[in-house]
Amino acid sequence: MNENLFASFITPTMMGIPIVVLIVIFPTLLFPSPSRLIANRLISMQQWMTNLILKQMMIIHSPKGRTWSLMLISLIMFIGTTNLLGLLPHSFTPTTQLSMNLGMAIPLWAGAVILGFRHKTKASLAHFLPQGTPIPLIPMLVIIETISLFIQPMALAVRLTANITAGHLLMHLIGSATLALMSISPTTALITFIVLILLTILEFAVALIQAYVFTLLVSLYLHDNT
């Protein structure tokens, strides 16, 4: 009970050296490239899921936007596996770090925006000033639209960080309460344990949903600029 509530969010180190790079690279081992002509069931299921998600996200894009398909599918696989691995006991979840999420969101958002200004300059500039705007409101609307544009990557990163962090904190609190109640009221401890199991199942769903939402929003930003 005396454990720091935020101890699980501290970047792990080994001999004083941060090992977050190894943790970030580890999910790539879960998606081996097939070395046989006929793949096994696990690889076949992974390929089927990858093709299904890719088809759903790329259906709205132009040929120029579909060049990002490999990057987007790699992004959703990386975030999803990282979130799921973070649910294991005594593990570290890199997506609870706002700095890492900003490091993913800002380059992808900036790439999509730069692509829009390069190939659709007039349409991109038109977003700053809706058609039919009264002349006195033009300066204010330009400022508001500019702020809303630059806040998009921050919203992406904060949404992912907040959802993953909140779930981990809630599981930690309910787990600590269950251990404390075992010696006081076994019946109440059993109820809280059932709640913990249900919450864990929910967190598995949230881990995958947040990966999909993050990638889908990046895909929509790309669609608006291609």
PDB file of N, CA and C in Angstrom, residues 105-173:
ATOM      1  N   ALA A 105       2.912  11.826 -32.915  1.00  0.00           N
ATOM      2  CA  ALA A 105       1.830  12.640 -33.475  1.00  0.00           C
ATOM      3  C   ALA A 105       2.349  13.811 -34.311  1.00  0.00           C
ATOM      4  N   ILE A 106       3.346  14.528 -33.811  1.00  0.00           N
ATOM      5  CA  ILE A 106       3.793  15.754 -34.494  1.00  0.00           C
ATOM      6  C   ILE A 106       4.377  15.471 -35.885  1.00  0.00           C
ATOM      7  N   PRO A 107       5.301  14.510 -36.056  1.00  0.00           N
ATOM      8  CA  PRO A 107       5.820  14.275 -37.417  1.00  0.00           C
ATOM      9  C   PRO A 107       4.746  13.824 -38.407  1.00  0.00           C
ATOM     10  N   LEU A 108       3.820  12.946 -37.968  1.00  0.00           N
ATOM     11  CA  LEU A 108       2.772  12.473 -38.866  1.00  0.00           C
ATOM     12  C   LEU A 108       1.818  13.604 -39.238  1.00  0.00           C
ATOM     13  N   TRP A 109       1.431  14.408 -38.244  1.00  0.00           N
ATOM     14  CA  TRP A 109       0.556  15.559 -38.519  1.00  0.00           C
ATOM     15  C   TRP A 109       1.263  16.562 -39.423  1.00  0.00           C
ATOM     16  N   ALA A 110       2.521  16.862 -39.122  1.00  0.00           N
ATOM     17  CA  ALA A 110       3.268  17.836 -39.921  1.00  0.00           C
ATOM     18  C   ALA A 110       3.445  17.342 -41.358  1.00  0.00           C
ATOM     19  N   GLY A 111       3.703  16.042 -41.523  1.00  0.00           N
ATOM     20  CA  GLY A 111       3.833  15.495 -42.870  1.00  0.00           C
ATOM     21  C   GLY A 111       2.551  15.630 -43.670  1.00  0.00           C
ATOM     22  N   ALA A 112       1.410  15.357 -43.024  1.00  0.00           N
ATOM     23  CA  ALA A 112       0.125  15.484 -43.713  1.00  0.00           C
ATOM     24  C   ALA A 112      -0.171  16.939 -44.081  1.00  0.00           C
ATOM     25  N   VAL A 113       0.098  17.873 -43.166  1.00  0.00           N
ATOM     26  CA  VAL A 113      -0.165  19.288 -43.421  1.00  0.00           C
ATOM     27  C   VAL A 113       0.749  19.826 -44.515  1.00  0.00           C
ATOM     28  N   ILE A 114       2.027  19.480 -44.459  1.00  0.00           N
ATOM     29  CA  ILE A 114       2.964  19.942 -45.492  1.00  0.00           C
ATOM     30  C   ILE A 114       2.572  19.381 -46.857  1.00  0.00           C
ATOM     31  N   LEU A 115       2.123  18.124 -46.869  1.00  0.00           N
ATOM     32  CA  LEU A 115       1.663  17.518 -48.118  1.00  0.00           C
ATOM     33  C   LEU A 115       0.469  18.276 -48.688  1.00  0.00           C
ATOM     34  N   GLY A 116      -0.444  18.713 -47.791  1.00  0.00           N
ATOM     35  CA  GLY A 116      -1.599  19.477 -48.247  1.00  0.00           C
ATOM     36  C   GLY A 116      -1.222  20.840 -48.803  1.00  0.00           C
ATOM     37  N   PHE A 117      -0.321  21.550 -48.111  1.00  0.00           N
ATOM     38  CA  PHE A 117       0.105  22.863 -48.601  1.00  0.00           C
ATOM     39  C   PHE A 117       0.899  22.752 -49.898  1.00  0.00           C
ATOM     40  N   ARG A 118       1.514  21.607 -50.112  1.00  0.00           N
ATOM     41  CA  ARG A 118       2.323  21.444 -51.330  1.00  0.00           C
ATOM     42  C   ARG A 118       1.472  21.112 -52.539  1.00  0.00           C
ATOM     43  N   HIS A 119       0.481  20.254 -52.365  1.00  0.00           N
ATOM     44  CA  HIS A 119      -0.296  19.776 -53.503  1.00  0.00           C
ATOM     45  C   HIS A 119      -1.692  20.400 -53.586  1.00  0.00           C
ATOM     46  N   LYS A 120      -2.228  20.894 -52.484  1.00  0.00           N
ATOM     47  CA  LYS A 120      -3.561  21.513 -52.478  1.00  0.00           C
ATOM     48  C   LYS A 120      -3.484  22.835 -51.718  1.00  0.00           C
ATOM     49  N   THR A 121      -2.687  23.754 -52.247  1.00  0.00           N
ATOM     50  CA  THR A 121      -2.414  25.004 -51.532  1.00  0.00           C
ATOM     51  C   THR A 121      -3.692  25.809 -51.306  1.00  0.00           C
ATOM     52  N   LYS A 122      -4.487  25.996 -52.353  1.00  0.00           N
ATOM     53  CA  LYS A 122      -5.697  26.812 -52.235  1.00  0.00           C
ATOM     54  C   LYS A 122      -6.701  26.175 -51.273  1.00  0.00           C
ATOM     55  N   ALA A 123      -6.889  24.883 -51.391  1.00  0.00           N
ATOM     56  CA  ALA A 123      -7.841  24.195 -50.513  1.00  0.00           C
ATOM     57  C   ALA A 123      -7.369  24.225 -49.058  1.00  0.00           C
ATOM     58  N   SER A 124      -6.056  24.096 -48.846  1.00  0.00           N
ATOM     59  CA  SER A 124      -5.536  24.133 -47.483  1.00  0.00           C
ATOM     60  C   SER A 124      -5.691  25.508 -46.861  1.00  0.00           C
ATOM     61  N   LEU A 125      -5.426  26.547 -47.645  1.00  0.00           N
ATOM     62  CA  LEU A 125      -5.593  27.907 -47.132  1.00  0.00           C
ATOM     63  C   LEU A 125      -7.057  28.253 -46.927  1.00  0.00           C
ATOM     64  N   ALA A 126      -7.940  27.623 -47.706  1.00  0.00           N
ATOM     65  CA  ALA A 126      -9.370  27.910 -47.574  1.00  0.00           C
ATOM     66  C   ALA A 126      -9.931  27.452 -46.240  1.00  0.00           C
ATOM     67  N   HIS A 127      -9.267  26.480 -45.591  1.00  0.00           N
ATOM     68  CA  HIS A 127      -9.739  26.008 -44.288  1.00  0.00           C
ATOM     69  C   HIS A 127      -9.632  27.096 -43.224  1.00  0.00           C
ATOM     70  N   PHE A 128      -8.731  28.041 -43.424  1.00  0.00           N
ATOM     71  CA  PHE A 128      -8.542  29.101 -42.425  1.00  0.00           C
ATOM     72  C   PHE A 128      -9.652  30.147 -42.497  1.00  0.00           C
ATOM     73  N   LEU A 129     -10.400  30.172 -43.590  1.00  0.00           N
ATOM     74  CA  LEU A 129     -11.438  31.194 -43.754  1.00  0.00           C
ATOM     75  C   LEU A 129     -12.637  30.577 -44.444  1.00  0.00           C
ATOM     76  N   PRO A 130     -13.661  30.149 -43.687  1.00  0.00           N
ATOM     77  CA  PRO A 130     -14.862  29.558 -44.296  1.00  0.00           C
ATOM     78  C   PRO A 130     -15.547  30.548 -45.233  1.00  0.00           C
ATOM     79  N   GLN A 131     -16.180  30.000 -46.242  1.00  0.00           N
ATOM     80  CA  GLN A 131     -16.858  30.840 -47.229  1.00  0.00           C
ATOM     81  C   GLN A 131     -18.047  31.572 -46.600  1.00  0.00           C
ATOM     82  N   GLY A 132     -18.208  32.847 -46.961  1.00  0.00           N
ATOM     83  CA  GLY A 132     -19.306  33.646 -46.449  1.00  0.00           C
ATOM     84  C   GLY A 132     -19.058  34.276 -45.097  1.00  0.00           C
ATOM     85  N   THR A 133     -17.810  34.296 -44.652  1.00  0.00           N
ATOM     86  CA  THR A 133     -17.484  34.888 -43.352  1.00  0.00           C
ATOM     87  C   THR A 133     -17.599  36.410 -43.416  1.00  0.00           C
ATOM     88  N   PRO A 134     -18.289  37.044 -42.471  1.00  0.00           N
ATOM     89  CA  PRO A 134     -18.347  38.523 -42.451  1.00  0.00           C
ATOM     90  C   PRO A 134     -16.947  39.123 -42.311  1.00  0.00           C
ATOM     91  N   ILE A 135     -16.737  40.243 -42.973  1.00  0.00           N
ATOM     92  CA  ILE A 135     -15.408  40.868 -42.989  1.00  0.00           C
ATOM     93  C   ILE A 135     -14.888  41.181 -41.587  1.00  0.00           C
ATOM     94  N   PRO A 136     -15.704  41.707 -40.667  1.00  0.00           N
ATOM     95  CA  PRO A 136     -15.163  42.006 -39.318  1.00  0.00           C
ATOM     96  C   PRO A 136     -14.668  40.780 -38.556  1.00  0.00           C
ATOM     97  N   LEU A 137     -15.186  39.594 -38.909  1.00  0.00           N
ATOM     98  CA  LEU A 137     -14.803  38.374 -38.183  1.00  0.00           C
ATOM     99  C   LEU A 137     -13.614  37.645 -38.810  1.00  0.00           C
ATOM    100  N   ILE A 138     -13.131  38.136 -39.944  1.00  0.00           N
ATOM    101  CA  ILE A 138     -12.056  37.432 -40.654  1.00  0.00           C
ATOM    102  C   ILE A 138     -10.798  37.271 -39.798  1.00  0.00           C
ATOM    103  N   PRO A 139     -10.268  38.342 -39.178  1.00  0.00           N
ATOM    104  CA  PRO A 139      -9.042  38.145 -38.383  1.00  0.00           C
ATOM    105  C   PRO A 139      -9.215  37.149 -37.236  1.00  0.00           C
ATOM    106  N   MET A 140     -10.368  37.225 -36.550  1.00  0.00           N
ATOM    107  CA  MET A 140     -10.606  36.327 -35.422  1.00  0.00           C
ATOM    108  C   MET A 140     -10.709  34.876 -35.884  1.00  0.00           C
ATOM    109  N   LEU A 141     -11.406  34.646 -36.995  1.00  0.00           N
ATOM    110  CA  LEU A 141     -11.566  33.277 -37.486  1.00  0.00           C
ATOM    111  C   LEU A 141     -10.241  32.694 -37.966  1.00  0.00           C
ATOM    112  N   VAL A 142      -9.411  33.513 -38.585  1.00  0.00           N
ATOM    113  CA  VAL A 142      -8.105  33.030 -39.033  1.00  0.00           C
ATOM    114  C   VAL A 142      -7.262  32.596 -37.829  1.00  0.00           C
ATOM    115  N   ILE A 143      -7.313  33.387 -36.754  1.00  0.00           N
ATOM    116  CA  ILE A 143      -6.558  33.036 -35.546  1.00  0.00           C
ATOM    117  C   ILE A 143      -7.100  31.750 -34.928  1.00  0.00           C
ATOM    118  N   ILE A 144      -8.433  31.631 -34.854  1.00  0.00           N
ATOM    119  CA  ILE A 144      -9.049  30.437 -34.261  1.00  0.00           C
ATOM    120  C   ILE A 144      -8.720  29.186 -35.074  1.00  0.00           C
ATOM    121  N   GLU A 145      -8.835  29.288 -36.409  1.00  0.00           N
ATOM    122  CA  GLU A 145      -8.534  28.123 -37.254  1.00  0.00           C
ATOM    123  C   GLU A 145      -7.065  27.745 -37.194  1.00  0.00           C
ATOM    124  N   THR A 146      -6.186  28.740 -37.059  1.00  0.00           N
ATOM    125  CA  THR A 146      -4.754  28.451 -36.935  1.00  0.00           C
ATOM    126  C   THR A 146      -4.463  27.714 -35.632  1.00  0.00           C
ATOM    127  N   ILE A 147      -5.086  28.186 -34.545  1.00  0.00           N
ATOM    128  CA  ILE A 147      -4.900  27.517 -33.254  1.00  0.00           C
ATOM    129  C   ILE A 147      -5.441  26.088 -33.301  1.00  0.00           C
ATOM    130  N   SER A 148      -6.618  25.911 -33.907  1.00  0.00           N
ATOM    131  CA  SER A 148      -7.211  24.573 -33.991  1.00  0.00           C
ATOM    132  C   SER A 148      -6.353  23.634 -34.837  1.00  0.00           C
ATOM    133  N   LEU A 149      -5.661  24.183 -35.840  1.00  0.00           N
ATOM    134  CA  LEU A 149      -4.780  23.356 -36.661  1.00  0.00           C
ATOM    135  C   LEU A 149      -3.567  22.892 -35.861  1.00  0.00           C
ATOM    136  N   PHE A 150      -2.943  23.804 -35.112  1.00  0.00           N
ATOM    137  CA  PHE A 150      -1.734  23.459 -34.379  1.00  0.00           C
ATOM    138  C   PHE A 150      -2.020  22.657 -33.113  1.00  0.00           C
ATOM    139  N   ILE A 151      -3.276  22.614 -32.682  1.00  0.00           N
ATOM    140  CA  ILE A 151      -3.603  21.854 -31.475  1.00  0.00           C
ATOM    141  C   ILE A 151      -3.921  20.392 -31.808  1.00  0.00           C
ATOM    142  N   GLN A 152      -4.041  20.058 -33.086  1.00  0.00           N
ATOM    143  CA  GLN A 152      -4.387  18.690 -33.481  1.00  0.00           C
ATOM    144  C   GLN A 152      -3.379  17.646 -32.989  1.00  0.00           C
ATOM    145  N   PRO A 153      -2.065  17.829 -33.183  1.00  0.00           N
ATOM    146  CA  PRO A 153      -1.146  16.804 -32.672  1.00  0.00           C
ATOM    147  C   PRO A 153      -1.145  16.700 -31.154  1.00  0.00           C
ATOM    148  N   MET A 154      -1.340  17.839 -30.470  1.00  0.00           N
ATOM    149  CA  MET A 154      -1.429  17.798 -29.012  1.00  0.00           C
ATOM    150  C   MET A 154      -2.647  16.995 -28.566  1.00  0.00           C
ATOM    151  N   ALA A 155      -3.776  17.189 -29.250  1.00  0.00           N
ATOM    152  CA  ALA A 155      -4.985  16.429 -28.914  1.00  0.00           C
ATOM    153  C   ALA A 155      -4.779  14.932 -29.151  1.00  0.00           C
ATOM    154  N   LEU A 156      -4.092  14.589 -30.232  1.00  0.00           N
ATOM    155  CA  LEU A 156      -3.804  13.179 -30.503  1.00  0.00           C
ATOM    156  C   LEU A 156      -3.001  12.555 -29.365  1.00  0.00           C
ATOM    157  N   ALA A 157      -1.924  13.233 -28.977  1.00  0.00           N
ATOM    158  CA  ALA A 157      -1.033  12.684 -27.953  1.00  0.00           C
ATOM    159  C   ALA A 157      -1.694  12.638 -26.585  1.00  0.00           C
ATOM    160  N   VAL A 158      -2.393  13.710 -26.216  1.00  0.00           N
ATOM    161  CA  VAL A 158      -3.020  13.773 -24.895  1.00  0.00           C
ATOM    162  C   VAL A 158      -4.133  12.733 -24.777  1.00  0.00           C
ATOM    163  N   ARG A 159      -4.899  12.514 -25.847  1.00  0.00           N
ATOM    164  CA  ARG A 159      -5.984  11.531 -25.805  1.00  0.00           C
ATOM    165  C   ARG A 159      -5.430  10.137 -25.525  1.00  0.00           C
ATOM    166  N   LEU A 160      -4.380   9.760 -26.242  1.00  0.00           N
ATOM    167  CA  LEU A 160      -3.796   8.433 -26.040  1.00  0.00           C
ATOM    168  C   LEU A 160      -3.179   8.308 -24.651  1.00  0.00           C
ATOM    169  N   THR A 161      -2.428   9.322 -24.228  1.00  0.00           N
ATOM    170  CA  THR A 161      -1.787   9.287 -22.911  1.00  0.00           C
ATOM    171  C   THR A 161      -2.812   9.198 -21.790  1.00  0.00           C
ATOM    172  N   ALA A 162      -3.844  10.030 -21.860  1.00  0.00           N
ATOM    173  CA  ALA A 162      -4.845  10.095 -20.792  1.00  0.00           C
ATOM    174  C   ALA A 162      -5.613   8.781 -20.668  1.00  0.00           C
ATOM    175  N   ASN A 163      -6.016   8.204 -21.780  1.00  0.00           N
ATOM    176  CA  ASN A 163      -6.808   6.976 -21.723  1.00  0.00           C
ATOM    177  C   ASN A 163      -6.001   5.798 -21.179  1.00  0.00           C
ATOM    178  N   ILE A 164      -4.761   5.656 -21.640  1.00  0.00           N
ATOM    179  CA  ILE A 164      -3.943   4.540 -21.171  1.00  0.00           C
ATOM    180  C   ILE A 164      -3.549   4.739 -19.709  1.00  0.00           C
ATOM    181  N   THR A 165      -3.173   5.963 -19.342  1.00  0.00           N
ATOM    182  CA  THR A 165      -2.764   6.240 -17.960  1.00  0.00           C
ATOM    183  C   THR A 165      -3.923   6.056 -16.991  1.00  0.00           C
ATOM    184  N   ALA A 166      -5.106   6.558 -17.363  1.00  0.00           N
ATOM    185  CA  ALA A 166      -6.268   6.444 -16.479  1.00  0.00           C
ATOM    186  C   ALA A 166      -6.629   4.981 -16.231  1.00  0.00           C
ATOM    187  N   GLY A 167      -6.564   4.157 -17.267  1.00  0.00           N
ATOM    188  CA  GLY A 167      -6.874   2.743 -17.092  1.00  0.00           C
ATOM    189  C   GLY A 167      -5.892   2.039 -16.169  1.00  0.00           C
ATOM    190  N   HIS A 168      -4.595   2.334 -16.336  1.00  0.00           N
ATOM    191  CA  HIS A 168      -3.583   1.715 -15.482  1.00  0.00           C
ATOM    192  C   HIS A 168      -3.736   2.155 -14.024  1.00  0.00           C
ATOM    193  N   LEU A 169      -4.019   3.439 -13.818  1.00  0.00           N
ATOM    194  CA  LEU A 169      -4.200   3.927 -12.448  1.00  0.00           C
ATOM    195  C   LEU A 169      -5.408   3.284 -11.788  1.00  0.00           C
ATOM    196  N   LEU A 170      -6.496   3.154 -12.528  1.00  0.00           N
ATOM    197  CA  LEU A 170      -7.707   2.556 -11.971  1.00  0.00           C
ATOM    198  C   LEU A 170      -7.477   1.089 -11.616  1.00  0.00           C
ATOM    199  N   MET A 171      -6.779   0.364 -12.481  1.00  0.00           N
ATOM    200  CA  MET A 171      -6.465  -1.035 -12.176  1.00  0.00           C
ATOM    201  C   MET A 171      -5.568  -1.142 -10.950  1.00  0.00           C
ATOM    202  N   HIS A 172      -4.619  -0.217 -10.828  1.00  0.00           N
ATOM    203  CA  HIS A 172      -3.713  -0.221  -9.667  1.00  0.00           C
ATOM    204  C   HIS A 172      -4.490   0.042  -8.382  1.00  0.00           C
ATOM    205  N   LEU A 173      -5.396   1.002  -8.412  1.00  0.00           N
ATOM    206  CA  LEU A 173      -6.168   1.334  -7.213  1.00  0.00           C
ATOM    207  C   LEU A 173      -7.094   0.197  -6.808  1.00  0.00           C
TER     208      LEU A 173
END
